[in-house]
Amino acid sequence: GEDVEQSLFLSVREGDSSVINCTYTDSSSTYLYWYKQEPGAGLQLLTYIFSNMDMKQDQRLTVLLNKKDKHLSLRIADTQTGDSAIYFCAEFFYGNKLVFGAGTILRVKS
Amino acid sequence: GAVVSQHPSRVICKSGTSVKIECRSLDFQATTMFWYRQFPKKSLMLMATSNEGSKATYEQGVEKDKFLINHASLTLSTLTVTSAHPEDSSFYICSATSRGEAFFGQGTRLTVV
Protein backbone atom coordinates (compact mmCIF):
# COMPACT_ATOMS: atom_id res chain seq x y z
CA GLY A 1 0.00 0.00 0.00
CA GLU A 2 0.90 3.64 -0.06
CA ASP A 3 3.01 4.86 2.82
CA VAL A 4 4.92 8.13 3.15
CA GLU A 5 7.38 8.77 5.97
CA GLN A 6 9.17 11.87 7.16
CA SER A 7 11.43 12.79 10.04
CA LEU A 8 9.44 14.60 12.71
CA PHE A 9 11.60 17.55 13.63
CA LEU A 10 14.37 19.73 12.22
CA SER A 11 16.06 22.68 13.86
CA VAL A 12 18.34 25.06 11.95
CA ARG A 13 19.90 28.47 12.43
CA GLU A 14 18.69 31.44 10.46
CA GLY A 15 20.65 31.75 7.24
CA ASP A 16 21.57 28.06 7.08
CA SER A 17 20.08 25.60 4.61
CA SER A 18 17.34 23.20 5.69
CA VAL A 19 16.89 19.76 4.18
CA ILE A 20 13.67 17.89 4.84
CA ASN A 21 13.55 14.26 3.79
CA CYS A 22 10.71 11.99 2.79
CA THR A 23 10.52 8.35 1.75
CA TYR A 24 7.66 6.56 0.10
CA THR A 25 6.73 3.02 -0.80
CA ASP A 26 4.44 3.23 -3.84
CA SER A 27 6.19 4.55 -6.93
CA SER A 28 3.08 4.76 -9.11
CA SER A 29 2.39 8.36 -8.12
CA THR A 30 2.26 10.98 -10.86
CA TYR A 31 3.39 13.97 -8.79
CA LEU A 32 5.10 14.51 -5.47
CA TYR A 33 4.28 17.62 -3.50
CA TRP A 34 5.64 19.70 -0.68
CA TYR A 35 3.17 21.63 1.46
CA LYS A 36 3.73 24.12 4.25
CA GLN A 37 1.37 24.50 7.18
CA GLU A 38 1.63 27.39 9.60
CA PRO A 39 0.01 27.14 13.05
CA GLY A 40 -3.79 26.89 12.85
CA ALA A 41 -3.79 27.40 9.10
CA GLY A 42 -4.53 25.28 6.06
CA LEU A 43 -1.99 23.91 3.66
CA GLN A 44 0.00 26.01 1.28
CA LEU A 45 1.47 24.35 -1.77
CA LEU A 46 5.18 25.14 -1.91
CA THR A 47 6.32 23.20 -4.91
CA TYR A 48 5.88 19.93 -6.71
CA ILE A 49 7.84 17.65 -9.00
CA PHE A 50 6.68 15.29 -11.71
CA SER A 51 7.55 11.70 -10.94
CA ASN A 52 9.72 11.49 -14.07
CA MET A 53 11.97 14.38 -12.99
CA ASP A 54 15.07 14.26 -10.79
CA MET A 55 15.31 17.84 -9.65
CA LYS A 56 13.37 21.05 -9.59
CA GLN A 57 14.53 24.44 -8.42
CA ASP A 58 12.17 27.26 -7.48
CA GLN A 59 13.90 30.31 -5.96
CA ARG A 60 15.09 29.21 -2.50
CA LEU A 61 13.55 25.76 -2.86
CA THR A 62 15.24 22.74 -4.42
CA VAL A 63 13.44 19.43 -4.73
CA LEU A 64 15.41 16.25 -5.36
CA LEU A 65 13.78 12.98 -6.32
CA ASN A 66 15.60 9.66 -6.22
CA LYS A 67 13.19 7.20 -7.76
CA LYS A 68 15.46 4.21 -7.24
CA ASP A 69 15.58 4.80 -3.48
CA LYS A 70 12.04 6.25 -3.36
CA HIS A 71 13.41 9.29 -1.62
CA LEU A 72 12.28 12.90 -1.91
CA SER A 73 13.92 15.91 -0.32
CA LEU A 74 13.21 19.61 0.02
CA ARG A 75 16.09 22.00 0.49
CA ILE A 76 15.39 25.54 1.66
CA ALA A 77 18.33 27.87 1.11
CA ASP A 78 18.98 30.81 3.45
CA THR A 79 16.30 29.66 5.90
CA GLN A 80 14.42 32.48 7.59
CA THR A 81 12.36 32.59 10.79
CA GLY A 82 9.26 32.89 8.60
CA ASP A 83 10.02 29.43 7.26
CA SER A 84 9.21 27.90 10.66
CA ALA A 85 6.22 25.64 10.03
CA ILE A 86 5.26 22.03 9.43
CA TYR A 87 6.24 20.66 6.04
CA PHE A 88 4.36 17.79 4.46
CA CYS A 89 5.40 15.71 1.53
CA ALA A 90 2.60 14.03 -0.37
CA GLU A 91 2.17 11.65 -3.27
CA PHE A 92 -0.51 12.29 -5.87
CA PHE A 93 -1.99 9.24 -7.51
CA TYR A 94 -4.18 8.72 -10.53
CA GLY A 95 -7.75 9.24 -9.35
CA ASN A 96 -6.82 12.42 -7.47
CA LYS A 97 -5.79 10.67 -4.29
CA LEU A 98 -3.21 12.35 -2.08
CA VAL A 99 -1.25 10.43 0.56
CA PHE A 100 0.57 12.59 3.10
CA GLY A 101 3.57 12.04 5.29
CA ALA A 102 3.25 12.84 8.99
CA GLY A 103 4.90 16.22 8.58
CA THR A 104 8.26 17.65 9.65
CA ILE A 105 8.32 20.50 12.15
CA LEU A 106 10.95 23.02 11.06
CA ARG A 107 12.18 25.37 13.73
CA VAL A 108 14.43 28.24 12.73
CA LYS A 109 16.55 29.79 15.45
CA SER A 110 17.60 33.42 15.09
CA GLY B 1 -3.85 29.51 -8.84
CA ALA B 2 -7.26 28.10 -8.12
CA VAL B 3 -8.99 29.00 -4.86
CA VAL B 4 -10.82 26.75 -2.45
CA SER B 5 -12.80 28.44 0.29
CA GLN B 6 -13.80 26.63 3.45
CA HIS B 7 -16.27 27.92 6.01
CA PRO B 8 -16.38 28.31 8.95
CA SER B 9 -12.74 28.56 9.99
CA ARG B 10 -13.61 27.88 13.61
CA VAL B 11 -16.66 26.42 15.29
CA ILE B 12 -17.46 25.45 18.83
CA CYS B 13 -20.52 23.30 19.39
CA LYS B 14 -22.19 21.43 22.19
CA SER B 15 -21.95 17.69 22.42
CA GLY B 16 -24.85 16.04 20.60
CA THR B 17 -25.41 18.80 18.06
CA SER B 18 -24.55 18.74 14.36
CA VAL B 19 -22.11 20.97 12.53
CA LYS B 20 -21.93 21.67 8.81
CA ILE B 21 -18.69 22.64 7.08
CA GLU B 22 -18.74 24.05 3.56
CA CYS B 23 -16.08 23.74 0.90
CA ARG B 24 -16.33 25.82 -2.26
CA SER B 25 -14.19 25.96 -5.36
CA LEU B 26 -14.33 29.64 -6.26
CA ASP B 27 -12.96 29.85 -9.78
CA PHE B 28 -13.17 26.34 -11.12
CA GLN B 29 -15.52 23.38 -11.17
CA ALA B 30 -14.63 20.38 -9.10
CA THR B 31 -16.34 17.09 -9.78
CA THR B 32 -14.35 15.59 -6.95
CA MET B 33 -13.47 17.06 -3.59
CA PHE B 34 -11.70 15.49 -0.66
CA TRP B 35 -12.19 15.75 3.07
CA TYR B 36 -9.27 15.32 5.45
CA ARG B 37 -8.98 15.27 9.18
CA GLN B 38 -5.86 16.30 11.02
CA PHE B 39 -5.10 15.23 14.55
CA PRO B 40 -2.73 17.30 16.70
CA LYS B 41 0.86 16.98 15.50
CA LYS B 42 -0.15 14.32 13.03
CA SER B 43 -0.62 14.09 9.33
CA LEU B 44 -3.78 14.58 7.35
CA MET B 45 -5.91 11.50 7.06
CA LEU B 46 -8.22 11.21 4.10
CA MET B 47 -11.76 10.70 5.33
CA ALA B 48 -13.74 10.56 2.15
CA THR B 49 -13.92 11.46 -1.51
CA SER B 50 -16.89 13.61 -2.38
CA ASN B 51 -18.31 13.02 -5.87
CA GLU B 52 -20.63 15.53 -7.48
CA GLY B 53 -24.07 14.04 -8.03
CA SER B 54 -23.34 10.72 -6.38
CA LYS B 55 -22.52 9.16 -3.04
CA ALA B 56 -19.25 9.89 -1.32
CA THR B 57 -16.59 7.22 -1.04
CA TYR B 58 -15.46 6.76 2.55
CA GLU B 59 -12.11 5.50 3.71
CA GLN B 60 -11.95 2.47 5.93
CA GLY B 61 -12.84 3.24 9.52
CA VAL B 62 -14.78 6.44 8.78
CA GLU B 63 -18.42 6.31 9.84
CA LYS B 64 -20.68 7.28 6.95
CA ASP B 65 -23.62 8.09 9.18
CA LYS B 66 -21.56 10.33 11.39
CA PHE B 67 -19.77 12.28 8.69
CA LEU B 68 -22.37 13.10 6.08
CA ILE B 69 -21.05 14.43 2.79
CA ASN B 70 -23.14 16.15 0.16
CA HIS B 71 -21.73 17.34 -3.16
CA ALA B 72 -24.79 18.89 -4.77
CA SER B 73 -23.03 21.13 -7.27
CA LEU B 74 -19.73 21.37 -9.11
CA THR B 75 -18.51 24.07 -6.74
CA LEU B 76 -19.80 23.02 -3.33
CA SER B 77 -19.28 20.07 -1.02
CA THR B 78 -20.47 19.98 2.57
CA LEU B 79 -19.38 17.83 5.49
CA THR B 80 -21.85 17.49 8.35
CA VAL B 81 -20.60 16.08 11.62
CA THR B 82 -23.71 14.63 13.19
CA SER B 83 -24.28 14.18 16.91
CA ALA B 84 -20.83 15.56 17.59
CA HIS B 85 -18.80 14.32 20.53
CA PRO B 86 -15.61 15.72 22.07
CA GLU B 87 -13.55 13.07 20.27
CA ASP B 88 -14.70 14.61 16.98
CA SER B 89 -12.79 17.77 17.87
CA SER B 90 -10.19 18.18 15.18
CA PHE B 91 -9.00 20.22 12.23
CA TYR B 92 -10.91 19.38 9.05
CA ILE B 93 -9.56 20.38 5.64
CA CYS B 94 -11.15 20.04 2.22
CA SER B 95 -9.39 19.94 -1.09
CA ALA B 96 -10.25 20.04 -4.76
CA THR B 97 -8.12 19.36 -7.78
CA SER B 98 -7.79 21.44 -10.89
CA ARG B 99 -5.62 20.39 -13.83
CA GLY B 100 -3.76 17.86 -11.74
CA GLU B 101 -2.99 20.18 -8.86
CA ALA B 102 -4.63 19.92 -5.45
CA PHE B 103 -5.83 23.08 -3.71
CA PHE B 104 -6.80 23.20 -0.09
CA GLY B 105 -9.29 25.14 1.92
CA GLN B 106 -8.18 27.10 4.96
CA GLY B 107 -9.39 24.38 7.30
CA THR B 108 -12.03 24.30 10.02
CA ARG B 109 -11.11 23.95 13.68
CA LEU B 110 -13.99 22.07 15.33
CA THR B 111 -14.20 22.01 19.10
CA VAL B 112 -16.96 19.98 20.71
CA VAL B 113 -17.64 20.85 24.34
PDB file of C-alpha atoms in Angstrom:
ATOM      1  CA  GLY A   1       0.000   0.000   0.000  1.00  0.00           C
ATOM      2  CA  GLU A   2       0.901   3.640  -0.058  1.00  0.00           C
ATOM      3  CA  ASP A   3       3.007   4.865   2.823  1.00  0.00           C
ATOM      4  CA  VAL A   4       4.919   8.127   3.149  1.00  0.00           C
ATOM      5  CA  GLU A   5       7.385   8.767   5.972  1.00  0.00           C
ATOM      6  CA  GLN A   6       9.174  11.874   7.162  1.00  0.00           C
ATOM      7  CA  SER A   7      11.435  12.790  10.035  1.00  0.00           C
ATOM      8  CA  LEU A   8       9.439  14.597  12.715  1.00  0.00           C
ATOM      9  CA  PHE A   9      11.598  17.548  13.626  1.00  0.00           C
ATOM     10  CA  LEU A  10      14.366  19.725  12.221  1.00  0.00           C
ATOM     11  CA  SER A  11      16.061  22.680  13.857  1.00  0.00           C
ATOM     12  CA  VAL A  12      18.342  25.063  11.946  1.00  0.00           C
ATOM     13  CA  ARG A  13      19.896  28.472  12.430  1.00  0.00           C
ATOM     14  CA  GLU A  14      18.689  31.444  10.465  1.00  0.00           C
ATOM     15  CA  GLY A  15      20.646  31.748   7.236  1.00  0.00           C
ATOM     16  CA  ASP A  16      21.569  28.063   7.075  1.00  0.00           C
ATOM     17  CA  SER A  17      20.079  25.597   4.612  1.00  0.00           C
ATOM     18  CA  SER A  18      17.338  23.197   5.687  1.00  0.00           C
ATOM     19  CA  VAL A  19      16.892  19.764   4.177  1.00  0.00           C
ATOM     20  CA  ILE A  20      13.670  17.889   4.844  1.00  0.00           C
ATOM     21  CA  ASN A  21      13.548  14.263   3.785  1.00  0.00           C
ATOM     22  CA  CYS A  22      10.705  11.995   2.791  1.00  0.00           C
ATOM     23  CA  THR A  23      10.523   8.347   1.754  1.00  0.00           C
ATOM     24  CA  TYR A  24       7.661   6.557   0.099  1.00  0.00           C
ATOM     25  CA  THR A  25       6.728   3.017  -0.803  1.00  0.00           C
ATOM     26  CA  ASP A  26       4.439   3.226  -3.843  1.00  0.00           C
ATOM     27  CA  SER A  27       6.188   4.554  -6.925  1.00  0.00           C
ATOM     28  CA  SER A  28       3.081   4.764  -9.109  1.00  0.00           C
ATOM     29  CA  SER A  29       2.388   8.357  -8.123  1.00  0.00           C
ATOM     30  CA  THR A  30       2.265  10.984 -10.856  1.00  0.00           C
ATOM     31  CA  TYR A  31       3.394  13.975  -8.792  1.00  0.00           C
ATOM     32  CA  LEU A  32       5.095  14.512  -5.470  1.00  0.00           C
ATOM     33  CA  TYR A  33       4.278  17.622  -3.498  1.00  0.00           C
ATOM     34  CA  TRP A  34       5.640  19.699  -0.681  1.00  0.00           C
ATOM     35  CA  TYR A  35       3.169  21.627   1.455  1.00  0.00           C
ATOM     36  CA  LYS A  36       3.729  24.125   4.252  1.00  0.00           C
ATOM     37  CA  GLN A  37       1.366  24.503   7.184  1.00  0.00           C
ATOM     38  CA  GLU A  38       1.634  27.385   9.600  1.00  0.00           C
ATOM     39  CA  PRO A  39       0.005  27.140  13.050  1.00  0.00           C
ATOM     40  CA  GLY A  40      -3.788  26.895  12.845  1.00  0.00           C
ATOM     41  CA  ALA A  41      -3.792  27.395   9.097  1.00  0.00           C
ATOM     42  CA  GLY A  42      -4.527  25.282   6.061  1.00  0.00           C
ATOM     43  CA  LEU A  43      -1.992  23.906   3.664  1.00  0.00           C
ATOM     44  CA  GLN A  44       0.002  26.009   1.281  1.00  0.00           C
ATOM     45  CA  LEU A  45       1.468  24.346  -1.765  1.00  0.00           C
ATOM     46  CA  LEU A  46       5.182  25.136  -1.914  1.00  0.00           C
ATOM     47  CA  THR A  47       6.318  23.202  -4.915  1.00  0.00           C
ATOM     48  CA  TYR A  48       5.884  19.929  -6.709  1.00  0.00           C
ATOM     49  CA  ILE A  49       7.835  17.649  -9.000  1.00  0.00           C
ATOM     50  CA  PHE A  50       6.684  15.288 -11.707  1.00  0.00           C
ATOM     51  CA  SER A  51       7.549  11.700 -10.937  1.00  0.00           C
ATOM     52  CA  ASN A  52       9.716  11.488 -14.069  1.00  0.00           C
ATOM     53  CA  MET A  53      11.971  14.376 -12.990  1.00  0.00           C
ATOM     54  CA  ASP A  54      15.071  14.264 -10.792  1.00  0.00           C
ATOM     55  CA  MET A  55      15.310  17.840  -9.654  1.00  0.00           C
ATOM     56  CA  LYS A  56      13.366  21.051  -9.594  1.00  0.00           C
ATOM     57  CA  GLN A  57      14.532  24.442  -8.418  1.00  0.00           C
ATOM     58  CA  ASP A  58      12.174  27.260  -7.483  1.00  0.00           C
ATOM     59  CA  GLN A  59      13.901  30.313  -5.955  1.00  0.00           C
ATOM     60  CA  ARG A  60      15.093  29.205  -2.504  1.00  0.00           C
ATOM     61  CA  LEU A  61      13.555  25.765  -2.857  1.00  0.00           C
ATOM     62  CA  THR A  62      15.238  22.738  -4.421  1.00  0.00           C
ATOM     63  CA  VAL A  63      13.440  19.426  -4.726  1.00  0.00           C
ATOM     64  CA  LEU A  64      15.415  16.250  -5.358  1.00  0.00           C
ATOM     65  CA  LEU A  65      13.778  12.981  -6.315  1.00  0.00           C
ATOM     66  CA  ASN A  66      15.602   9.664  -6.221  1.00  0.00           C
ATOM     67  CA  LYS A  67      13.193   7.197  -7.759  1.00  0.00           C
ATOM     68  CA  LYS A  68      15.457   4.212  -7.239  1.00  0.00           C
ATOM     69  CA  ASP A  69      15.582   4.796  -3.478  1.00  0.00           C
ATOM     70  CA  LYS A  70      12.035   6.255  -3.357  1.00  0.00           C
ATOM     71  CA  HIS A  71      13.413   9.291  -1.620  1.00  0.00           C
ATOM     72  CA  LEU A  72      12.282  12.901  -1.915  1.00  0.00           C
ATOM     73  CA  SER A  73      13.921  15.914  -0.319  1.00  0.00           C
ATOM     74  CA  LEU A  74      13.212  19.613   0.019  1.00  0.00           C
ATOM     75  CA  ARG A  75      16.095  22.000   0.493  1.00  0.00           C
ATOM     76  CA  ILE A  76      15.392  25.536   1.665  1.00  0.00           C
ATOM     77  CA  ALA A  77      18.335  27.865   1.107  1.00  0.00           C
ATOM     78  CA  ASP A  78      18.985  30.809   3.449  1.00  0.00           C
ATOM     79  CA  THR A  79      16.305  29.657   5.903  1.00  0.00           C
ATOM     80  CA  GLN A  80      14.417  32.485   7.589  1.00  0.00           C
ATOM     81  CA  THR A  81      12.356  32.591  10.789  1.00  0.00           C
ATOM     82  CA  GLY A  82       9.256  32.886   8.601  1.00  0.00           C
ATOM     83  CA  ASP A  83      10.021  29.434   7.259  1.00  0.00           C
ATOM     84  CA  SER A  84       9.206  27.900  10.658  1.00  0.00           C
ATOM     85  CA  ALA A  85       6.217  25.642  10.030  1.00  0.00           C
ATOM     86  CA  ILE A  86       5.258  22.032   9.430  1.00  0.00           C
ATOM     87  CA  TYR A  87       6.236  20.665   6.039  1.00  0.00           C
ATOM     88  CA  PHE A  88       4.362  17.794   4.463  1.00  0.00           C
ATOM     89  CA  CYS A  89       5.400  15.707   1.533  1.00  0.00           C
ATOM     90  CA  ALA A  90       2.599  14.031  -0.372  1.00  0.00           C
ATOM     91  CA  GLU A  91       2.165  11.646  -3.269  1.00  0.00           C
ATOM     92  CA  PHE A  92      -0.506  12.292  -5.867  1.00  0.00           C
ATOM     93  CA  PHE A  93      -1.988   9.242  -7.512  1.00  0.00           C
ATOM     94  CA  TYR A  94      -4.177   8.718 -10.531  1.00  0.00           C
ATOM     95  CA  GLY A  95      -7.753   9.240  -9.349  1.00  0.00           C
ATOM     96  CA  ASN A  96      -6.824  12.424  -7.470  1.00  0.00           C
ATOM     97  CA  LYS A  97      -5.788  10.671  -4.294  1.00  0.00           C
ATOM     98  CA  LEU A  98      -3.208  12.349  -2.083  1.00  0.00           C
ATOM     99  CA  VAL A  99      -1.251  10.435   0.556  1.00  0.00           C
ATOM    100  CA  PHE A 100       0.568  12.590   3.102  1.00  0.00           C
ATOM    101  CA  GLY A 101       3.567  12.041   5.287  1.00  0.00           C
ATOM    102  CA  ALA A 102       3.251  12.843   8.987  1.00  0.00           C
ATOM    103  CA  GLY A 103       4.903  16.224   8.578  1.00  0.00           C
ATOM    104  CA  THR A 104       8.262  17.646   9.653  1.00  0.00           C
ATOM    105  CA  ILE A 105       8.321  20.498  12.146  1.00  0.00           C
ATOM    106  CA  LEU A 106      10.946  23.017  11.059  1.00  0.00           C
ATOM    107  CA  ARG A 107      12.175  25.372  13.727  1.00  0.00           C
ATOM    108  CA  VAL A 108      14.428  28.242  12.732  1.00  0.00           C
ATOM    109  CA  LYS A 109      16.552  29.793  15.453  1.00  0.00           C
ATOM    110  CA  SER A 110      17.599  33.416  15.091  1.00  0.00           C
TER     111      SER A 110
ATOM    112  CA  GLY B   1      -3.848  29.507  -8.840  1.00  0.00           C
ATOM    113  CA  ALA B   2      -7.262  28.098  -8.123  1.00  0.00           C
ATOM    114  CA  VAL B   3      -8.986  28.998  -4.859  1.00  0.00           C
ATOM    115  CA  VAL B   4     -10.815  26.749  -2.455  1.00  0.00           C
ATOM    116  CA  SER B   5     -12.796  28.437   0.287  1.00  0.00           C
ATOM    117  CA  GLN B   6     -13.798  26.628   3.453  1.00  0.00           C
ATOM    118  CA  HIS B   7     -16.273  27.920   6.011  1.00  0.00           C
ATOM    119  CA  PRO B   8     -16.376  28.313   8.947  1.00  0.00           C
ATOM    120  CA  SER B   9     -12.740  28.556   9.989  1.00  0.00           C
ATOM    121  CA  ARG B  10     -13.608  27.878  13.614  1.00  0.00           C
ATOM    122  CA  VAL B  11     -16.664  26.422  15.291  1.00  0.00           C
ATOM    123  CA  ILE B  12     -17.462  25.445  18.834  1.00  0.00           C
ATOM    124  CA  CYS B  13     -20.516  23.296  19.393  1.00  0.00           C
ATOM    125  CA  LYS B  14     -22.194  21.434  22.192  1.00  0.00           C
ATOM    126  CA  SER B  15     -21.951  17.686  22.420  1.00  0.00           C
ATOM    127  CA  GLY B  16     -24.853  16.037  20.603  1.00  0.00           C
ATOM    128  CA  THR B  17     -25.413  18.799  18.064  1.00  0.00           C
ATOM    129  CA  SER B  18     -24.552  18.737  14.358  1.00  0.00           C
ATOM    130  CA  VAL B  19     -22.112  20.973  12.526  1.00  0.00           C
ATOM    131  CA  LYS B  20     -21.935  21.673   8.806  1.00  0.00           C
ATOM    132  CA  ILE B  21     -18.693  22.645   7.083  1.00  0.00           C
ATOM    133  CA  GLU B  22     -18.740  24.047   3.558  1.00  0.00           C
ATOM    134  CA  CYS B  23     -16.078  23.743   0.898  1.00  0.00           C
ATOM    135  CA  ARG B  24     -16.326  25.818  -2.260  1.00  0.00           C
ATOM    136  CA  SER B  25     -14.192  25.959  -5.357  1.00  0.00           C
ATOM    137  CA  LEU B  26     -14.333  29.644  -6.258  1.00  0.00           C
ATOM    138  CA  ASP B  27     -12.963  29.851  -9.776  1.00  0.00           C
ATOM    139  CA  PHE B  28     -13.172  26.337 -11.116  1.00  0.00           C
ATOM    140  CA  GLN B  29     -15.524  23.383 -11.167  1.00  0.00           C
ATOM    141  CA  ALA B  30     -14.628  20.381  -9.103  1.00  0.00           C
ATOM    142  CA  THR B  31     -16.344  17.090  -9.785  1.00  0.00           C
ATOM    143  CA  THR B  32     -14.349  15.591  -6.954  1.00  0.00           C
ATOM    144  CA  MET B  33     -13.475  17.064  -3.588  1.00  0.00           C
ATOM    145  CA  PHE B  34     -11.703  15.490  -0.658  1.00  0.00           C
ATOM    146  CA  TRP B  35     -12.186  15.754   3.069  1.00  0.00           C
ATOM    147  CA  TYR B  36      -9.269  15.320   5.446  1.00  0.00           C
ATOM    148  CA  ARG B  37      -8.980  15.273   9.179  1.00  0.00           C
ATOM    149  CA  GLN B  38      -5.861  16.296  11.017  1.00  0.00           C
ATOM    150  CA  PHE B  39      -5.100  15.235  14.553  1.00  0.00           C
ATOM    151  CA  PRO B  40      -2.731  17.303  16.698  1.00  0.00           C
ATOM    152  CA  LYS B  41       0.865  16.976  15.501  1.00  0.00           C
ATOM    153  CA  LYS B  42      -0.150  14.323  13.030  1.00  0.00           C
ATOM    154  CA  SER B  43      -0.621  14.087   9.326  1.00  0.00           C
ATOM    155  CA  LEU B  44      -3.775  14.578   7.348  1.00  0.00           C
ATOM    156  CA  MET B  45      -5.911  11.502   7.056  1.00  0.00           C
ATOM    157  CA  LEU B  46      -8.220  11.210   4.097  1.00  0.00           C
ATOM    158  CA  MET B  47     -11.757  10.699   5.332  1.00  0.00           C
ATOM    159  CA  ALA B  48     -13.735  10.558   2.145  1.00  0.00           C
ATOM    160  CA  THR B  49     -13.918  11.456  -1.507  1.00  0.00           C
ATOM    161  CA  SER B  50     -16.885  13.612  -2.382  1.00  0.00           C
ATOM    162  CA  ASN B  51     -18.314  13.016  -5.865  1.00  0.00           C
ATOM    163  CA  GLU B  52     -20.628  15.528  -7.477  1.00  0.00           C
ATOM    164  CA  GLY B  53     -24.073  14.045  -8.028  1.00  0.00           C
ATOM    165  CA  SER B  54     -23.342  10.718  -6.377  1.00  0.00           C
ATOM    166  CA  LYS B  55     -22.520   9.163  -3.037  1.00  0.00           C
ATOM    167  CA  ALA B  56     -19.252   9.886  -1.324  1.00  0.00           C
ATOM    168  CA  THR B  57     -16.594   7.224  -1.040  1.00  0.00           C
ATOM    169  CA  TYR B  58     -15.456   6.764   2.547  1.00  0.00           C
ATOM    170  CA  GLU B  59     -12.108   5.498   3.712  1.00  0.00           C
ATOM    171  CA  GLN B  60     -11.952   2.466   5.930  1.00  0.00           C
ATOM    172  CA  GLY B  61     -12.844   3.243   9.522  1.00  0.00           C
ATOM    173  CA  VAL B  62     -14.777   6.443   8.776  1.00  0.00           C
ATOM    174  CA  GLU B  63     -18.424   6.310   9.844  1.00  0.00           C
ATOM    175  CA  LYS B  64     -20.682   7.282   6.950  1.00  0.00           C
ATOM    176  CA  ASP B  65     -23.624   8.085   9.184  1.00  0.00           C
ATOM    177  CA  LYS B  66     -21.564  10.329  11.395  1.00  0.00           C
ATOM    178  CA  PHE B  67     -19.769  12.284   8.692  1.00  0.00           C
ATOM    179  CA  LEU B  68     -22.374  13.104   6.076  1.00  0.00           C
ATOM    180  CA  ILE B  69     -21.052  14.428   2.795  1.00  0.00           C
ATOM    181  CA  ASN B  70     -23.136  16.149   0.160  1.00  0.00           C
ATOM    182  CA  HIS B  71     -21.726  17.340  -3.163  1.00  0.00           C
ATOM    183  CA  ALA B  72     -24.785  18.892  -4.769  1.00  0.00           C
ATOM    184  CA  SER B  73     -23.030  21.129  -7.274  1.00  0.00           C
ATOM    185  CA  LEU B  74     -19.727  21.370  -9.110  1.00  0.00           C
ATOM    186  CA  THR B  75     -18.508  24.074  -6.739  1.00  0.00           C
ATOM    187  CA  LEU B  76     -19.800  23.016  -3.332  1.00  0.00           C
ATOM    188  CA  SER B  77     -19.279  20.073  -1.022  1.00  0.00           C
ATOM    189  CA  THR B  78     -20.468  19.975   2.575  1.00  0.00           C
ATOM    190  CA  LEU B  79     -19.380  17.828   5.487  1.00  0.00           C
ATOM    191  CA  THR B  80     -21.848  17.489   8.351  1.00  0.00           C
ATOM    192  CA  VAL B  81     -20.598  16.076  11.623  1.00  0.00           C
ATOM    193  CA  THR B  82     -23.712  14.634  13.188  1.00  0.00           C
ATOM    194  CA  SER B  83     -24.277  14.177  16.911  1.00  0.00           C
ATOM    195  CA  ALA B  84     -20.828  15.560  17.590  1.00  0.00           C
ATOM    196  CA  HIS B  85     -18.797  14.318  20.531  1.00  0.00           C
ATOM    197  CA  PRO B  86     -15.610  15.719  22.074  1.00  0.00           C
ATOM    198  CA  GLU B  87     -13.549  13.072  20.273  1.00  0.00           C
ATOM    199  CA  ASP B  88     -14.701  14.611  16.980  1.00  0.00           C
ATOM    200  CA  SER B  89     -12.793  17.771  17.873  1.00  0.00           C
ATOM    201  CA  SER B  90     -10.194  18.177  15.183  1.00  0.00           C
ATOM    202  CA  PHE B  91      -9.000  20.216  12.225  1.00  0.00           C
ATOM    203  CA  TYR B  92     -10.913  19.385   9.050  1.00  0.00           C
ATOM    204  CA  ILE B  93      -9.564  20.383   5.636  1.00  0.00           C
ATOM    205  CA  CYS B  94     -11.149  20.042   2.220  1.00  0.00           C
ATOM    206  CA  SER B  95      -9.387  19.940  -1.092  1.00  0.00           C
ATOM    207  CA  ALA B  96     -10.255  20.043  -4.758  1.00  0.00           C
ATOM    208  CA  THR B  97      -8.118  19.362  -7.778  1.00  0.00           C
ATOM    209  CA  SER B  98      -7.786  21.435 -10.891  1.00  0.00           C
ATOM    210  CA  ARG B  99      -5.618  20.389 -13.829  1.00  0.00           C
ATOM    211  CA  GLY B 100      -3.758  17.856 -11.741  1.00  0.00           C
ATOM    212  CA  GLU B 101      -2.987  20.180  -8.861  1.00  0.00           C
ATOM    213  CA  ALA B 102      -4.628  19.922  -5.454  1.00  0.00           C
ATOM    214  CA  PHE B 103      -5.829  23.081  -3.712  1.00  0.00           C
ATOM    215  CA  PHE B 104      -6.803  23.196  -0.086  1.00  0.00           C
ATOM    216  CA  GLY B 105      -9.292  25.142   1.924  1.00  0.00           C
ATOM    217  CA  GLN B 106      -8.179  27.096   4.961  1.00  0.00           C
ATOM    218  CA  GLY B 107      -9.386  24.382   7.300  1.00  0.00           C
ATOM    219  CA  THR B 108     -12.033  24.300  10.020  1.00  0.00           C
ATOM    220  CA  ARG B 109     -11.111  23.949  13.681  1.00  0.00           C
ATOM    221  CA  LEU B 110     -13.993  22.068  15.332  1.00  0.00           C
ATOM    222  CA  THR B 111     -14.201  22.012  19.104  1.00  0.00           C
ATOM    223  CA  VAL B 112     -16.964  19.982  20.713  1.00  0.00           C
ATOM    224  CA  VAL B 113     -17.637  20.845  24.338  1.00  0.00           C
TER     225      VAL B 113
END
